[in-house]
PDB file of N, CA, C and O in Angstrom:
ATOM      1  N   MET A   1     -24.090  -1.859   9.221  1.00  0.00           N
ATOM      2  CA  MET A   1     -23.540  -2.053  10.721  1.00  0.00           C
ATOM      3  C   MET A   1     -21.959  -2.828  10.869  1.00  0.00           C
ATOM      4  O   MET A   1     -21.979  -3.785  10.017  1.00  0.00           O
ATOM      5  N   LEU A   2     -21.106  -2.423  11.627  1.00  0.00           N
ATOM      6  CA  LEU A   2     -19.749  -3.070  11.406  1.00  0.00           C
ATOM      7  C   LEU A   2     -20.134  -4.280  12.309  1.00  0.00           C
ATOM      8  O   LEU A   2     -20.305  -4.005  13.337  1.00  0.00           O
ATOM      9  N   LYS A   3     -19.433  -5.296  11.619  1.00  0.00           N
ATOM     10  CA  LYS A   3     -19.560  -6.347  12.540  1.00  0.00           C
ATOM     11  C   LYS A   3     -17.720  -6.810  13.225  1.00  0.00           C
ATOM     12  O   LYS A   3     -16.812  -6.268  12.345  1.00  0.00           O
ATOM     13  N   LYS A   4     -17.730  -7.505  14.269  1.00  0.00           N
ATOM     14  CA  LYS A   4     -16.389  -7.365  15.025  1.00  0.00           C
ATOM     15  C   LYS A   4     -15.851  -8.594  14.324  1.00  0.00           C
ATOM     16  O   LYS A   4     -16.467  -9.517  14.063  1.00  0.00           O
ATOM     17  N   PHE A   5     -14.369  -8.931  14.327  1.00  0.00           N
ATOM     18  CA  PHE A   5     -13.885  -9.766  13.846  1.00  0.00           C
ATOM     19  C   PHE A   5     -12.532  -9.604  14.409  1.00  0.00           C
ATOM     20  O   PHE A   5     -11.861  -8.788  15.071  1.00  0.00           O
ATOM     21  N   PRO A   6     -11.751 -10.981  14.930  1.00  0.00           N
ATOM     22  CA  PRO A   6     -10.509 -10.932  15.371  1.00  0.00           C
ATOM     23  C   PRO A   6      -9.463 -10.472  14.834  1.00  0.00           C
ATOM     24  O   PRO A   6      -9.505 -10.561  13.469  1.00  0.00           O
ATOM     25  N   ILE A   7      -8.455  -9.550  15.159  1.00  0.00           N
ATOM     26  CA  ILE A   7      -7.665  -8.843  14.535  1.00  0.00           C
ATOM     27  C   ILE A   7      -6.601  -9.771  13.999  1.00  0.00           C
ATOM     28  O   ILE A   7      -6.107  -9.583  12.925  1.00  0.00           O
ATOM     29  N   ARG A   8      -6.506 -11.277  14.739  1.00  0.00           N
ATOM     30  CA  ARG A   8      -5.638 -11.876  13.870  1.00  0.00           C
ATOM     31  C   ARG A   8      -6.120 -12.498  12.700  1.00  0.00           C
ATOM     32  O   ARG A   8      -5.278 -12.823  11.923  1.00  0.00           O
ATOM     33  N   ASP A   9      -7.531 -12.623  12.519  1.00  0.00           N
ATOM     34  CA  ASP A   9      -7.894 -12.920  11.190  1.00  0.00           C
ATOM     35  C   ASP A   9      -7.357 -11.818  10.021  1.00  0.00           C
ATOM     36  O   ASP A   9      -7.154 -12.253   8.905  1.00  0.00           O
ATOM     37  N   ALA A  10      -7.618 -10.395  10.571  1.00  0.00           N
ATOM     38  CA  ALA A  10      -7.310  -9.729   9.391  1.00  0.00           C
ATOM     39  C   ALA A  10      -5.711  -9.709   9.134  1.00  0.00           C
ATOM     40  O   ALA A  10      -5.510  -9.668   7.726  1.00  0.00           O
ATOM     41  N   LEU A  11      -4.953  -9.908  10.343  1.00  0.00           N
ATOM     42  CA  LEU A  11      -3.478  -9.869   9.852  1.00  0.00           C
ATOM     43  C   LEU A  11      -3.208 -11.074   9.114  1.00  0.00           C
ATOM     44  O   LEU A  11      -2.080 -10.989   8.417  1.00  0.00           O
ATOM     45  N   ASP A  12      -3.951 -12.344   9.277  1.00  0.00           N
ATOM     46  CA  ASP A  12      -3.496 -13.404   8.563  1.00  0.00           C
ATOM     47  C   ASP A  12      -3.771 -13.020   7.148  1.00  0.00           C
ATOM     48  O   ASP A  12      -3.353 -13.377   6.079  1.00  0.00           O
ATOM     49  N   ILE A  13      -4.995 -12.668   6.752  1.00  0.00           N
ATOM     50  CA  ILE A  13      -5.574 -12.072   5.533  1.00  0.00           C
ATOM     51  C   ILE A  13      -4.388 -11.103   4.919  1.00  0.00           C
ATOM     52  O   ILE A  13      -4.101 -11.193   3.700  1.00  0.00           O
ATOM     53  N   ALA A  14      -3.991 -10.076   5.780  1.00  0.00           N
ATOM     54  CA  ALA A  14      -3.149  -9.131   5.177  1.00  0.00           C
ATOM     55  C   ALA A  14      -1.759  -9.491   4.545  1.00  0.00           C
ATOM     56  O   ALA A  14      -1.330  -9.164   3.754  1.00  0.00           O
ATOM     57  N   PHE A  15      -1.418 -10.816   5.411  1.00  0.00           N
ATOM     58  CA  PHE A  15       0.226 -11.201   4.954  1.00  0.00           C
ATOM     59  C   PHE A  15      -0.150 -12.467   4.133  1.00  0.00           C
ATOM     60  O   PHE A  15       0.931 -12.992   3.841  1.00  0.00           O
ATOM     61  N   SER A  16      -1.016 -12.998   3.734  1.00  0.00           N
ATOM     62  CA  SER A  16      -1.648 -13.966   2.473  1.00  0.00           C
ATOM     63  C   SER A  16      -0.839 -13.469   1.324  1.00  0.00           C
ATOM     64  O   SER A  16      -0.904 -12.427   1.206  1.00  0.00           O
ATOM     65  N   PRO A  17      -0.275 -14.613   0.671  1.00  0.00           N
ATOM     66  CA  PRO A  17       0.486 -14.297  -0.357  1.00  0.00           C
ATOM     67  C   PRO A  17      -0.434 -13.806  -1.227  1.00  0.00           C
ATOM     68  O   PRO A  17       0.381 -12.893  -2.067  1.00  0.00           O
ATOM     69  N   ALA A  18      -1.354 -14.062  -1.770  1.00  0.00           N
ATOM     70  CA  ALA A  18      -2.106 -13.205  -2.910  1.00  0.00           C
ATOM     71  C   ALA A  18      -2.406 -11.926  -2.510  1.00  0.00           C
ATOM     72  O   ALA A  18      -2.399 -11.085  -3.379  1.00  0.00           O
ATOM     73  N   ILE A  19      -2.891 -11.378  -1.207  1.00  0.00           N
ATOM     74  CA  ILE A  19      -2.863 -10.361  -1.034  1.00  0.00           C
ATOM     75  C   ILE A  19      -1.575  -9.510  -1.030  1.00  0.00           C
ATOM     76  O   ILE A  19      -1.725  -8.595  -1.669  1.00  0.00           O
ATOM     77  N   VAL A  20      -0.734  -9.934  -0.485  1.00  0.00           N
ATOM     78  CA  VAL A  20       0.746  -9.522  -0.659  1.00  0.00           C
ATOM     79  C   VAL A  20       0.990  -9.200  -2.074  1.00  0.00           C
ATOM     80  O   VAL A  20       1.414  -8.150  -2.694  1.00  0.00           O
ATOM     81  N   ARG A  21       1.030 -10.106  -2.899  1.00  0.00           N
ATOM     82  CA  ARG A  21       1.296  -9.989  -4.505  1.00  0.00           C
ATOM     83  C   ARG A  21       0.439  -9.064  -4.977  1.00  0.00           C
ATOM     84  O   ARG A  21       1.008  -8.102  -5.984  1.00  0.00           O
ATOM     85  N   ARG A  22      -0.901  -8.672  -4.681  1.00  0.00           N
ATOM     86  CA  ARG A  22      -1.467  -8.107  -5.252  1.00  0.00           C
ATOM     87  C   ARG A  22      -1.373  -6.232  -4.692  1.00  0.00           C
ATOM     88  O   ARG A  22      -1.124  -5.626  -5.584  1.00  0.00           O
ATOM     89  N   SER A  23      -1.259  -6.287  -3.599  1.00  0.00           N
ATOM     90  CA  SER A  23      -0.942  -4.993  -3.173  1.00  0.00           C
ATOM     91  C   SER A  23       0.715  -4.847  -3.353  1.00  0.00           C
ATOM     92  O   SER A  23       0.834  -3.402  -3.900  1.00  0.00           O
ATOM     93  N   VAL A  24       1.594  -5.678  -3.789  1.00  0.00           N
ATOM     94  CA  VAL A  24       2.752  -5.047  -4.606  1.00  0.00           C
ATOM     95  C   VAL A  24       2.831  -4.591  -5.757  1.00  0.00           C
ATOM     96  O   VAL A  24       3.227  -3.657  -6.087  1.00  0.00           O
ATOM     97  N   LYS A  25       1.873  -5.248  -6.607  1.00  0.00           N
ATOM     98  CA  LYS A  25       1.645  -4.684  -7.819  1.00  0.00           C
ATOM     99  C   LYS A  25       1.034  -3.330  -7.813  1.00  0.00           C
ATOM    100  O   LYS A  25       1.384  -2.599  -8.748  1.00  0.00           O
ATOM    101  N   VAL A  26       0.308  -3.477  -7.300  1.00  0.00           N
ATOM    102  CA  VAL A  26      -0.223  -1.817  -7.057  1.00  0.00           C
ATOM    103  C   VAL A  26       0.477  -0.891  -6.744  1.00  0.00           C
ATOM    104  O   VAL A  26       0.445   0.058  -7.225  1.00  0.00           O
ATOM    105  N   SER A  27       0.850  -1.222  -5.662  1.00  0.00           N
ATOM    106  CA  SER A  27       1.914  -0.153  -5.286  1.00  0.00           C
ATOM    107  C   SER A  27       2.997   0.305  -6.136  1.00  0.00           C
ATOM    108  O   SER A  27       3.352   1.304  -6.268  1.00  0.00           O
ATOM    109  N   LEU A  28       3.494  -0.777  -6.927  1.00  0.00           N
ATOM    110  CA  LEU A  28       4.777  -0.700  -8.046  1.00  0.00           C
ATOM    111  C   LEU A  28       3.815   0.314  -8.929  1.00  0.00           C
ATOM    112  O   LEU A  28       4.767   1.385  -9.818  1.00  0.00           O
ATOM    113  N   LEU A  29       3.016   0.242  -9.484  1.00  0.00           N
ATOM    114  CA  LEU A  29       2.000   0.784 -10.693  1.00  0.00           C
ATOM    115  C   LEU A  29       1.784   2.237 -10.140  1.00  0.00           C
ATOM    116  O   LEU A  29       2.430   3.246 -10.676  1.00  0.00           O
ATOM    117  N   VAL A  30       1.078   2.241  -9.018  1.00  0.00           N
ATOM    118  CA  VAL A  30       0.601   3.453  -8.681  1.00  0.00           C
ATOM    119  C   VAL A  30       1.455   4.533  -7.980  1.00  0.00           C
ATOM    120  O   VAL A  30       1.839   5.399  -8.537  1.00  0.00           O
ATOM    121  N   GLY A  31       2.353   3.669  -7.248  1.00  0.00           N
ATOM    122  CA  GLY A  31       3.447   4.641  -6.418  1.00  0.00           C
ATOM    123  C   GLY A  31       4.445   5.295  -7.764  1.00  0.00           C
ATOM    124  O   GLY A  31       4.927   6.242  -7.440  1.00  0.00           O
ATOM    125  N   THR A  32       4.934   4.252  -8.763  1.00  0.00           N
ATOM    126  CA  THR A  32       5.667   4.775  -9.866  1.00  0.00           C
ATOM    127  C   THR A  32       4.855   6.146 -10.558  1.00  0.00           C
ATOM    128  O   THR A  32       5.812   6.875 -10.815  1.00  0.00           O
ATOM    129  N   ILE A  33       3.678   5.755 -10.776  1.00  0.00           N
ATOM    130  CA  ILE A  33       3.100   7.240 -11.526  1.00  0.00           C
ATOM    131  C   ILE A  33       3.031   8.289 -10.709  1.00  0.00           C
ATOM    132  O   ILE A  33       3.399   9.441 -11.187  1.00  0.00           O
ATOM    133  N   LEU A  34       2.856   8.174  -9.541  1.00  0.00           N
ATOM    134  CA  LEU A  34       2.771   9.353  -8.249  1.00  0.00           C
ATOM    135  C   LEU A  34       4.100   9.936  -7.841  1.00  0.00           C
ATOM    136  O   LEU A  34       4.251  11.005  -8.156  1.00  0.00           O
ATOM    137  N   MET A  35       5.045   9.015  -8.130  1.00  0.00           N
ATOM    138  CA  MET A  35       6.677   9.392  -7.873  1.00  0.00           C
ATOM    139  C   MET A  35       6.996  10.009  -9.028  1.00  0.00           C
ATOM    140  O   MET A  35       7.448  11.257  -8.936  1.00  0.00           O
ATOM    141  N   ILE A  36       6.616   9.772 -10.363  1.00  0.00           N
ATOM    142  CA  ILE A  36       7.133  10.579 -11.231  1.00  0.00           C
ATOM    143  C   ILE A  36       6.436  12.032 -11.767  1.00  0.00           C
ATOM    144  O   ILE A  36       7.069  12.841 -11.505  1.00  0.00           O
ATOM    145  N   ILE A  37       4.957  11.918 -11.249  1.00  0.00           N
ATOM    146  CA  ILE A  37       4.499  13.152 -11.168  1.00  0.00           C
ATOM    147  C   ILE A  37       4.800  14.220  -9.999  1.00  0.00           C
ATOM    148  O   ILE A  37       5.052  15.541 -10.354  1.00  0.00           O
ATOM    149  N   ASN A  38       5.137  13.666  -8.796  1.00  0.00           N
ATOM    150  CA  ASN A  38       5.454  14.427  -7.807  1.00  0.00           C
ATOM    151  C   ASN A  38       6.881  14.904  -7.695  1.00  0.00           C
ATOM    152  O   ASN A  38       7.224  15.847  -7.059  1.00  0.00           O
ATOM    153  N   HIS A  39       7.908  14.031  -8.212  1.00  0.00           N
ATOM    154  CA  HIS A  39       9.307  14.077  -7.971  1.00  0.00           C
ATOM    155  C   HIS A  39      10.375  14.087  -9.014  1.00  0.00           C
ATOM    156  O   HIS A  39      11.666  14.160  -8.942  1.00  0.00           O
ATOM    157  N   GLY A  40       9.577  13.691 -10.330  1.00  0.00           N
ATOM    158  CA  GLY A  40      10.124  13.114 -11.463  1.00  0.00           C
ATOM    159  C   GLY A  40      11.096  14.777 -11.803  1.00  0.00           C
ATOM    160  O   GLY A  40      12.336  14.352 -12.021  1.00  0.00           O
ATOM    161  N   ASP A  41      10.567  15.534 -11.510  1.00  0.00           N
ATOM    162  CA  ASP A  41      11.626  17.101 -12.111  1.00  0.00           C
ATOM    163  C   ASP A  41      12.757  17.229 -10.764  1.00  0.00           C
ATOM    164  O   ASP A  41      13.798  17.443 -11.452  1.00  0.00           O
ATOM    165  N   ALA A  42      12.391  16.893  -9.557  1.00  0.00           N
ATOM    166  CA  ALA A  42      13.693  16.894  -8.794  1.00  0.00           C
ATOM    167  C   ALA A  42      14.479  15.560  -8.737  1.00  0.00           C
ATOM    168  O   ALA A  42      16.058  15.895  -8.816  1.00  0.00           O
ATOM    169  N   ILE A  43      14.231  14.216  -9.334  1.00  0.00           N
ATOM    170  CA  ILE A  43      15.181  13.244  -9.771  1.00  0.00           C
ATOM    171  C   ILE A  43      15.949  13.924 -11.034  1.00  0.00           C
ATOM    172  O   ILE A  43      17.288  13.861 -10.959  1.00  0.00           O
ATOM    173  N   LEU A  44      15.360  14.129 -11.999  1.00  0.00           N
ATOM    174  CA  LEU A  44      16.159  14.808 -13.180  1.00  0.00           C
ATOM    175  C   LEU A  44      16.853  15.790 -12.666  1.00  0.00           C
ATOM    176  O   LEU A  44      18.183  15.876 -13.497  1.00  0.00           O
ATOM    177  N   ALA A  45      16.836  16.797 -11.911  1.00  0.00           N
ATOM    178  CA  ALA A  45      17.478  17.653 -11.776  1.00  0.00           C
ATOM    179  C   ALA A  45      18.548  17.402 -10.551  1.00  0.00           C
ATOM    180  O   ALA A  45      19.540  18.328 -10.461  1.00  0.00           O
ATOM    181  N   GLY A  46      18.817  16.124 -10.213  1.00  0.00           N
ATOM    182  CA  GLY A  46      19.502  15.577  -9.177  1.00  0.00           C
ATOM    183  C   GLY A  46      19.446  16.224  -7.804  1.00  0.00           C
ATOM    184  O   GLY A  46      20.523  16.310  -7.010  1.00  0.00           O
ATOM    185  N   GLU A  47      18.216  16.726  -7.396  1.00  0.00           N
ATOM    186  CA  GLU A  47      17.870  17.475  -6.105  1.00  0.00           C
ATOM    187  C   GLU A  47      17.397  16.410  -5.014  1.00  0.00           C
ATOM    188  O   GLU A  47      16.004  16.484  -4.657  1.00  0.00           O
ATOM    189  N   LEU A  48      17.951  14.947  -4.852  1.00  0.00           N
ATOM    190  CA  LEU A  48      17.527  14.325  -4.052  1.00  0.00           C
ATOM    191  C   LEU A  48      18.247  14.567  -2.476  1.00  0.00           C
ATOM    192  O   LEU A  48      19.312  14.370  -2.317  1.00  0.00           O
ATOM    193  N   ASP A  49      17.475  14.743  -1.261  1.00  0.00           N
ATOM    194  CA  ASP A  49      17.902  14.727  -0.270  1.00  0.00           C
ATOM    195  C   ASP A  49      17.215  13.617   0.631  1.00  0.00           C
ATOM    196  O   ASP A  49      16.017  13.166   0.144  1.00  0.00           O
ATOM    197  N   GLN A  50      17.358  13.646   1.845  1.00  0.00           N
ATOM    198  CA  GLN A  50      16.933  12.425   2.702  1.00  0.00           C
ATOM    199  C   GLN A  50      15.500  12.788   3.085  1.00  0.00           C
ATOM    200  O   GLN A  50      14.366  11.962   2.761  1.00  0.00           O
ATOM    201  N   PHE A  51      14.908  14.355   2.888  1.00  0.00           N
ATOM    202  CA  PHE A  51      13.369  14.085   2.924  1.00  0.00           C
ATOM    203  C   PHE A  51      12.597  13.880   1.890  1.00  0.00           C
ATOM    204  O   PHE A  51      11.693  13.167   1.960  1.00  0.00           O
ATOM    205  N   ARG A  52      13.143  14.125   0.692  1.00  0.00           N
ATOM    206  CA  ARG A  52      12.609  14.086  -0.505  1.00  0.00           C
ATOM    207  C   ARG A  52      12.581  12.277  -0.806  1.00  0.00           C
ATOM    208  O   ARG A  52      11.644  11.600  -1.024  1.00  0.00           O
ATOM    209  N   VAL A  53      13.641  11.394  -0.303  1.00  0.00           N
ATOM    210  CA  VAL A  53      13.736   9.952  -0.201  1.00  0.00           C
ATOM    211  C   VAL A  53      12.417   9.592   0.495  1.00  0.00           C
ATOM    212  O   VAL A  53      12.318   8.689   0.025  1.00  0.00           O
ATOM    213  N   MET A  54      12.434  10.217   1.770  1.00  0.00           N
ATOM    214  CA  MET A  54      11.377   9.512   2.691  1.00  0.00           C
ATOM    215  C   MET A  54      10.189  10.060   1.711  1.00  0.00           C
ATOM    216  O   MET A  54       9.048   8.970   2.195  1.00  0.00           O
ATOM    217  N   LYS A  55       9.725  10.746   1.476  1.00  0.00           N
ATOM    218  CA  LYS A  55       8.425  11.202   0.585  1.00  0.00           C
ATOM    219  C   LYS A  55       8.395  10.214  -0.601  1.00  0.00           C
ATOM    220  O   LYS A  55       7.223   9.772  -0.960  1.00  0.00           O
ATOM    221  N   ILE A  56       9.278  10.274  -0.960  1.00  0.00           N
ATOM    222  CA  ILE A  56       9.388   9.062  -2.322  1.00  0.00           C
ATOM    223  C   ILE A  56       8.992   7.271  -1.605  1.00  0.00           C
ATOM    224  O   ILE A  56       8.067   6.900  -2.401  1.00  0.00           O
ATOM    225  N   LEU A  57       9.390   7.177  -0.625  1.00  0.00           N
ATOM    226  CA  LEU A  57       9.121   6.009  -0.094  1.00  0.00           C
ATOM    227  C   LEU A  57       7.713   5.877   0.308  1.00  0.00           C
ATOM    228  O   LEU A  57       6.905   4.780  -0.011  1.00  0.00           O
ATOM    229  N   LEU A  58       7.427   7.100   0.898  1.00  0.00           N
ATOM    230  CA  LEU A  58       5.493   7.031   1.618  1.00  0.00           C
ATOM    231  C   LEU A  58       4.685   7.032   0.327  1.00  0.00           C
ATOM    232  O   LEU A  58       3.772   6.250   0.270  1.00  0.00           O
ATOM    233  N   THR A  59       5.455   7.700  -1.193  1.00  0.00           N
ATOM    234  CA  THR A  59       4.652   7.347  -2.330  1.00  0.00           C
ATOM    235  C   THR A  59       4.215   5.982  -2.812  1.00  0.00           C
ATOM    236  O   THR A  59       3.429   5.371  -3.434  1.00  0.00           O
ATOM    237  N   TYR A  60       5.165   5.008  -2.198  1.00  0.00           N
ATOM    238  CA  TYR A  60       4.947   3.662  -2.453  1.00  0.00           C
ATOM    239  C   TYR A  60       3.851   2.915  -1.219  1.00  0.00           C
ATOM    240  O   TYR A  60       3.210   2.374  -1.542  1.00  0.00           O
ATOM    241  N   ILE A  61       4.740   2.916  -0.230  1.00  0.00           N
ATOM    242  CA  ILE A  61       3.869   2.577   0.944  1.00  0.00           C
ATOM    243  C   ILE A  61       2.214   2.850   1.118  1.00  0.00           C
ATOM    244  O   ILE A  61       1.547   1.794   1.638  1.00  0.00           O
ATOM    245  N   VAL A  62       1.907   4.130   0.616  1.00  0.00           N
ATOM    246  CA  VAL A  62       0.637   4.357   0.755  1.00  0.00           C
ATOM    247  C   VAL A  62      -0.425   3.504   0.143  1.00  0.00           C
ATOM    248  O   VAL A  62      -1.265   2.880   0.542  1.00  0.00           O
ATOM    249  N   PRO A  63      -0.070   3.606  -1.379  1.00  0.00           N
ATOM    250  CA  PRO A  63      -0.815   2.478  -2.121  1.00  0.00           C
ATOM    251  C   PRO A  63      -0.686   1.202  -2.091  1.00  0.00           C
ATOM    252  O   PRO A  63      -1.902   0.035  -1.847  1.00  0.00           O
ATOM    253  N   TYR A  64       0.444   0.655  -1.043  1.00  0.00           N
ATOM    254  CA  TYR A  64       0.443  -0.745  -0.662  1.00  0.00           C
ATOM    255  C   TYR A  64      -0.495  -0.901   0.574  1.00  0.00           C
ATOM    256  O   TYR A  64      -1.439  -2.059   0.558  1.00  0.00           O
ATOM    257  N   LEU A  65      -0.793   0.012   1.285  1.00  0.00           N
ATOM    258  CA  LEU A  65      -1.411  -0.089   2.594  1.00  0.00           C
ATOM    259  C   LEU A  65      -2.941  -0.144   1.973  1.00  0.00           C
ATOM    260  O   LEU A  65      -3.837  -1.045   2.642  1.00  0.00           O
ATOM    261  N   VAL A  66      -3.340   0.928   1.274  1.00  0.00           N
ATOM    262  CA  VAL A  66      -4.674   1.041   0.658  1.00  0.00           C
ATOM    263  C   VAL A  66      -4.853  -0.414   0.098  1.00  0.00           C
ATOM    264  O   VAL A  66      -6.188  -0.745   0.016  1.00  0.00           O
ATOM    265  N   SER A  67      -4.419  -0.892  -0.759  1.00  0.00           N
ATOM    266  CA  SER A  67      -4.434  -1.968  -1.643  1.00  0.00           C
ATOM    267  C   SER A  67      -4.851  -2.940  -0.763  1.00  0.00           C
ATOM    268  O   SER A  67      -5.837  -3.909  -0.598  1.00  0.00           O
ATOM    269  N   THR A  68      -3.928  -2.931   0.432  1.00  0.00           N
ATOM    270  CA  THR A  68      -4.056  -4.427   1.494  1.00  0.00           C
ATOM    271  C   THR A  68      -5.334  -4.298   2.160  1.00  0.00           C
ATOM    272  O   THR A  68      -6.011  -5.027   2.317  1.00  0.00           O
ATOM    273  N   GLN A  69      -5.731  -2.897   2.730  1.00  0.00           N
ATOM    274  CA  GLN A  69      -6.914  -2.623   3.685  1.00  0.00           C
ATOM    275  C   GLN A  69      -8.172  -2.946   2.746  1.00  0.00           C
ATOM    276  O   GLN A  69      -8.991  -3.683   3.535  1.00  0.00           O
ATOM    277  N   ALA A  70      -8.263  -2.722   1.503  1.00  0.00           N
ATOM    278  CA  ALA A  70      -9.112  -3.219   0.608  1.00  0.00           C
ATOM    279  C   ALA A  70      -9.415  -4.526   0.343  1.00  0.00           C
ATOM    280  O   ALA A  70     -10.531  -5.254   0.526  1.00  0.00           O
ATOM    281  N   GLY A  71      -8.433  -5.448  -0.043  1.00  0.00           N
ATOM    282  CA  GLY A  71      -8.064  -6.737  -0.100  1.00  0.00           C
ATOM    283  C   GLY A  71      -8.947  -7.400   1.459  1.00  0.00           C
ATOM    284  O   GLY A  71      -9.484  -8.394   1.582  1.00  0.00           O
ATOM    285  N   VAL A  72      -8.437  -7.148   2.661  1.00  0.00           N
ATOM    286  CA  VAL A  72      -8.783  -7.519   3.908  1.00  0.00           C
ATOM    287  C   VAL A  72     -10.145  -7.458   3.861  1.00  0.00           C
ATOM    288  O   VAL A  72     -10.831  -8.044   4.205  1.00  0.00           O
ATOM    289  N   ALA A  73     -10.673  -5.817   3.698  1.00  0.00           N
ATOM    290  CA  ALA A  73     -11.854  -5.392   3.626  1.00  0.00           C
ATOM    291  C   ALA A  73     -13.057  -6.653   2.775  1.00  0.00           C
ATOM    292  O   ALA A  73     -13.940  -6.915   3.243  1.00  0.00           O
ATOM    293  N   ALA A  74     -12.548  -6.949   1.437  1.00  0.00           N
ATOM    294  CA  ALA A  74     -13.356  -7.439   0.833  1.00  0.00           C
ATOM    295  C   ALA A  74     -13.251  -9.127   1.143  1.00  0.00           C
ATOM    296  O   ALA A  74     -14.399  -9.883   1.311  1.00  0.00           O
ATOM    297  N   THR A  75     -12.090  -9.576   1.436  1.00  0.00           N
ATOM    298  CA  THR A  75     -12.218 -10.874   2.377  1.00  0.00           C
ATOM    299  C   THR A  75     -12.732 -11.087   3.420  1.00  0.00           C
ATOM    300  O   THR A  75     -13.753 -12.320   3.367  1.00  0.00           O
ATOM    301  N   LEU A  76     -12.957 -10.351   4.268  1.00  0.00           N
ATOM    302  CA  LEU A  76     -13.683 -10.307   5.663  1.00  0.00           C
ATOM    303  C   LEU A  76     -15.123 -10.446   4.985  1.00  0.00           C
ATOM    304  O   LEU A  76     -16.063 -11.333   5.953  1.00  0.00           O
ATOM    305  N   GLU A  77     -15.343  -9.643   4.402  1.00  0.00           N
ATOM    306  CA  GLU A  77     -16.839  -9.515   3.773  1.00  0.00           C
ATOM    307  C   GLU A  77     -17.738 -10.817   3.191  1.00  0.00           C
ATOM    308  O   GLU A  77     -18.591 -11.092   3.581  1.00  0.00           O
ATOM    309  N   PHE A  78     -16.708 -11.206   2.452  1.00  0.00           N
ATOM    310  CA  PHE A  78     -17.102 -12.422   1.284  1.00  0.00           C
ATOM    311  C   PHE A  78     -17.223 -13.562   2.561  1.00  0.00           C
ATOM    312  O   PHE A  78     -17.881 -14.562   2.490  1.00  0.00           O
ATOM    313  N   LYS A  79     -16.092 -13.543   3.599  1.00  0.00           N
ATOM    314  CA  LYS A  79     -16.365 -14.782   4.519  1.00  0.00           C
ATOM    315  C   LYS A  79     -17.629 -14.845   5.366  1.00  0.00           C
ATOM    316  O   LYS A  79     -17.835 -15.575   6.056  1.00  0.00           O
ATOM    317  N   GLN A  80     -18.229 -13.424   5.742  1.00  0.00           N
ATOM    318  CA  GLN A  80     -19.365 -13.329   6.518  1.00  0.00           C
ATOM    319  C   GLN A  80     -20.502 -13.572   5.642  1.00  0.00           C
ATOM    320  O   GLN A  80     -21.186 -14.091   5.612  1.00  0.00           O
TER     321      GLN A  80
END
């Protein structure tokens, strides 16, 4: 069963230095691997346009958000 918690608690945890550090590391590692797989050929060919740059940025943002959500969920569960 899902337990309710104040959104402020979740935001405080999400922006805590430990969670941010871990999420940045995960984002850099996973994002770089995915960026090379998905866009490496286009980068090497010099085919960068605004649309592709936005997709590359999302390639880094998504792992950051997933890692942050996992960290927040684990921390809240541990506190309960």
